[in-house]
XYZ file of C-alpha atoms in Angstrom:
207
model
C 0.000 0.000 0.000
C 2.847 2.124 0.789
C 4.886 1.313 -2.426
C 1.942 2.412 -4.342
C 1.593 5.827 -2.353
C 5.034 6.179 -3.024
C 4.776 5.653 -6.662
C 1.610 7.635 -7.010
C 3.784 10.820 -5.729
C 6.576 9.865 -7.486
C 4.488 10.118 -10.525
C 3.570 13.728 -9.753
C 6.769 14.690 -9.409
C 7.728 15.260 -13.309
C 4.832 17.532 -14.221
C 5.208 19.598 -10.994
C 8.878 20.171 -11.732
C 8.018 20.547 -15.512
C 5.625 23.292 -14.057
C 8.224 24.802 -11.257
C 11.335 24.951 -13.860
C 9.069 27.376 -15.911
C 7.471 29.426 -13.430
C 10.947 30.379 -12.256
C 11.862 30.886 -16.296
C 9.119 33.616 -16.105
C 10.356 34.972 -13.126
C 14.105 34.866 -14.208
C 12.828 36.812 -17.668
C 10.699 39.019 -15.216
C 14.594 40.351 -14.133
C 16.021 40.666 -16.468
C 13.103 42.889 -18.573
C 13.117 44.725 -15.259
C 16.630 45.837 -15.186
C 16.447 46.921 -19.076
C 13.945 49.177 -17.986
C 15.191 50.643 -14.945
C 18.234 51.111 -17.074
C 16.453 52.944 -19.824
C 14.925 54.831 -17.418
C 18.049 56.192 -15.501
C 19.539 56.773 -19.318
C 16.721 59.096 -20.110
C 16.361 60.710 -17.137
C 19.846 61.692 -16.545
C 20.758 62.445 -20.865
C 16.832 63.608 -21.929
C 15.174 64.897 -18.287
C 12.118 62.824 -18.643
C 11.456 59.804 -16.940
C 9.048 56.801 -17.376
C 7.993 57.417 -13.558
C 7.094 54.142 -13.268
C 10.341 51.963 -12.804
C 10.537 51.793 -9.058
C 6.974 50.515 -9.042
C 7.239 47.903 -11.750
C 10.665 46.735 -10.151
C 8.815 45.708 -6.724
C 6.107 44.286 -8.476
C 8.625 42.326 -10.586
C 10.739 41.382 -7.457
C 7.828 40.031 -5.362
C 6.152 38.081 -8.466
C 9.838 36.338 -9.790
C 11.270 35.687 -6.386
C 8.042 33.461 -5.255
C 7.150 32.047 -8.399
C 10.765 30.836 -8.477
C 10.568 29.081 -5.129
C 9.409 25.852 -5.490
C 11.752 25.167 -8.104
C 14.719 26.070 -6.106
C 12.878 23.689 -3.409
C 12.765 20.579 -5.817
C 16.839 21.517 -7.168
C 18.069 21.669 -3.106
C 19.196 25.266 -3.604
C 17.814 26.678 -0.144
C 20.205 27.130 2.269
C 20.246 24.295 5.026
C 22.813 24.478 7.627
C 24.248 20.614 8.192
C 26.748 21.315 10.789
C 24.666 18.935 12.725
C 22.707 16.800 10.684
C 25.589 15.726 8.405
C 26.761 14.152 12.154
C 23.375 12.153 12.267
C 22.244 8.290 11.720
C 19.944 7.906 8.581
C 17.164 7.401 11.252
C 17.674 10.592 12.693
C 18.584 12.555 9.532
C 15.427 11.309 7.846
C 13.192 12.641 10.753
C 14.871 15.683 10.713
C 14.302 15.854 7.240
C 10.645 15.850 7.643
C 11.179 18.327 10.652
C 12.608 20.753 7.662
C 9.863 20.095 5.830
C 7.258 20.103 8.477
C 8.226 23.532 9.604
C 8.883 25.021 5.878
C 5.350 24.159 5.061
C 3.971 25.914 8.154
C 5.470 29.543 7.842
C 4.900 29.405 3.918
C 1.048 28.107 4.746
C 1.191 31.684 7.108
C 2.812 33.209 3.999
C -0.307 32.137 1.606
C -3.075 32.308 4.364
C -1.885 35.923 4.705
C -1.372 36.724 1.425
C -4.733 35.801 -0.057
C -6.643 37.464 3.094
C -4.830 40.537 1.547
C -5.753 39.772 -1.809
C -9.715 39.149 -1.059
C -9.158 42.497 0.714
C -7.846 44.668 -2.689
C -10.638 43.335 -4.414
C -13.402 44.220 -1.787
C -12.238 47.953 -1.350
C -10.924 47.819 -4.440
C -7.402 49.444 -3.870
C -5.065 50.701 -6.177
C -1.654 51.900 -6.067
C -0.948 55.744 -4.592
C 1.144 56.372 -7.691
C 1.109 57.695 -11.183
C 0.323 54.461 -12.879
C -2.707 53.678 -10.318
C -2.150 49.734 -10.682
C -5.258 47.637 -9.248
C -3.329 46.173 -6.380
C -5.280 42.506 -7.082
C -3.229 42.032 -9.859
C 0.558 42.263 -8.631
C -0.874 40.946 -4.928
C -2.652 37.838 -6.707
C 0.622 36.702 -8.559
C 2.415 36.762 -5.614
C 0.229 34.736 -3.670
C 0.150 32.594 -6.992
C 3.673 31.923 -6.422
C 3.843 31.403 -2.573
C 0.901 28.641 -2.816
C 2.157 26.816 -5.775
C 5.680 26.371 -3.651
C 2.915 25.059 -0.605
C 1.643 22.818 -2.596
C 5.357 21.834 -3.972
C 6.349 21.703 -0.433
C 3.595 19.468 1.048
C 4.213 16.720 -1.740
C 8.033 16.431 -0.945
C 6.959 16.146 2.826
C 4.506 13.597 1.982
C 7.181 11.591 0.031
C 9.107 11.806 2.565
C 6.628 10.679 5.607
C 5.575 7.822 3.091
C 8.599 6.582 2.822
C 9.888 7.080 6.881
C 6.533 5.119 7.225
C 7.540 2.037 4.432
C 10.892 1.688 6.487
C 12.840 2.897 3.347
C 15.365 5.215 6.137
C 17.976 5.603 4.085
C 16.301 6.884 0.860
C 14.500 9.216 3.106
C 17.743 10.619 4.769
C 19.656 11.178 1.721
C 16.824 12.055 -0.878
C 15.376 15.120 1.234
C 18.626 16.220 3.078
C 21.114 19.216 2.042
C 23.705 18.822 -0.739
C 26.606 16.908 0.305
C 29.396 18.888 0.451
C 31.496 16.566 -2.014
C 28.432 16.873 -4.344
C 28.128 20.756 -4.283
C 31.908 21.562 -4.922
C 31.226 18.747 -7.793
C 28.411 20.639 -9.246
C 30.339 24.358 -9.154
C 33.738 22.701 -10.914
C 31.091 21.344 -13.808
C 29.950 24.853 -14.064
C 33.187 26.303 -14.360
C 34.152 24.159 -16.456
C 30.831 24.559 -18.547
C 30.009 20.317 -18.657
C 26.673 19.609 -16.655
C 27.105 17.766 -13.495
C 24.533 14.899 -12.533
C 22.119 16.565 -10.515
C 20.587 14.929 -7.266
C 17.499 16.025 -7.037
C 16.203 17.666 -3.471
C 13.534 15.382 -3.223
């Protein structure tokens, strides 16, 4: 029964990272277009004394929207910082709990995060608000792609922890402790020489 819960999440896995990888494209583009702008706008401003008057705005926007639609990929590629000092000193029994501790705890704050950010999303749409600037943006808009962003990574989030709890629960310690811990040190100074050296390293997935 297990196995086949297992499997059944496994099998979500390759859309949801299909999904993640471009979410964070859109955010990476999102930027980039960003600092074009800003740029154009600080090159007319300072050589032709006009200015688009809308670059600071767009740039938050821009930053909120691309920096928490790109989170659950960074989730499912290990890239968040977890400190190991400890857990790198572990058994797999205790390193696979602690695992779903991560996990466990992740998943609560960003829940917060989303709970939080749709109540003020529902909000901008009731009293309708808009921005106290020139362009007068509907705040809905730039407030419901954040949110977007936050609960896709909850969503992300609570399938890895699942995985993980199913297979804690199947007896499967090991693969538990090493599929949803931090980047090996080894494996991380691996991937960066690859990089410099412009090959692609074999990626272990987060989880």
């Amino acid at each position: 029964m297990l196995r086949r819960v297992d499997g059944f999440l496994a099998s979500l896995r390759p859309p949801l990272d299909r999904i993640s990888t471009r979410m964070a494209h859109v955010g990476g583009w999102l930027f980039i277009l960003v600092a074009f702008y800003v740029s154009f706008d600080v090159i007319v401003r300072k050589f032709f004394g006009f200015t688009t008057k809308g670059a600071d705005e767009l740039s938050s926007y821009a930053l909120a929207m691309g920096s928490t639609w790109g989170l659950a990929h960074v989730l499912l590629e290990k890239g968040h910082v977890r400190i190991d000092m400890v857990w790198s000193r572990c058994s797999a029994r205790v390193k696979a709990y602690l695992n779903v501790l991560a996990l466990f705890l992740l998943n609560f704050f960003v829940g917060l995060l989303v709970w939080k950010a749709w109540t003020m999303v529902v909000e901008s749409v009731r009293i309708d608000a808009q921005a106290a600037t020139p362009l007068s943006v509907r705040l809905v808009y730039p407030q419901g792609l954040w949110a977007l962003g936050l609960t896709w990574f909850l969503l992300v989030g609570v399938l890895v922890m699942l995985q993980a709890i199913v297979l804690l629960a199947a007896g499967e310690i090991r693969r538990a402790a090493e599929e949803f811990g931090p980047v090996p040190l080894s494996e991380e100074l691996e991937r960066e020489m690859a990089a410099v050296a412009g090959v692609p390293a074999d990626s272990r997935r987060a989880v």
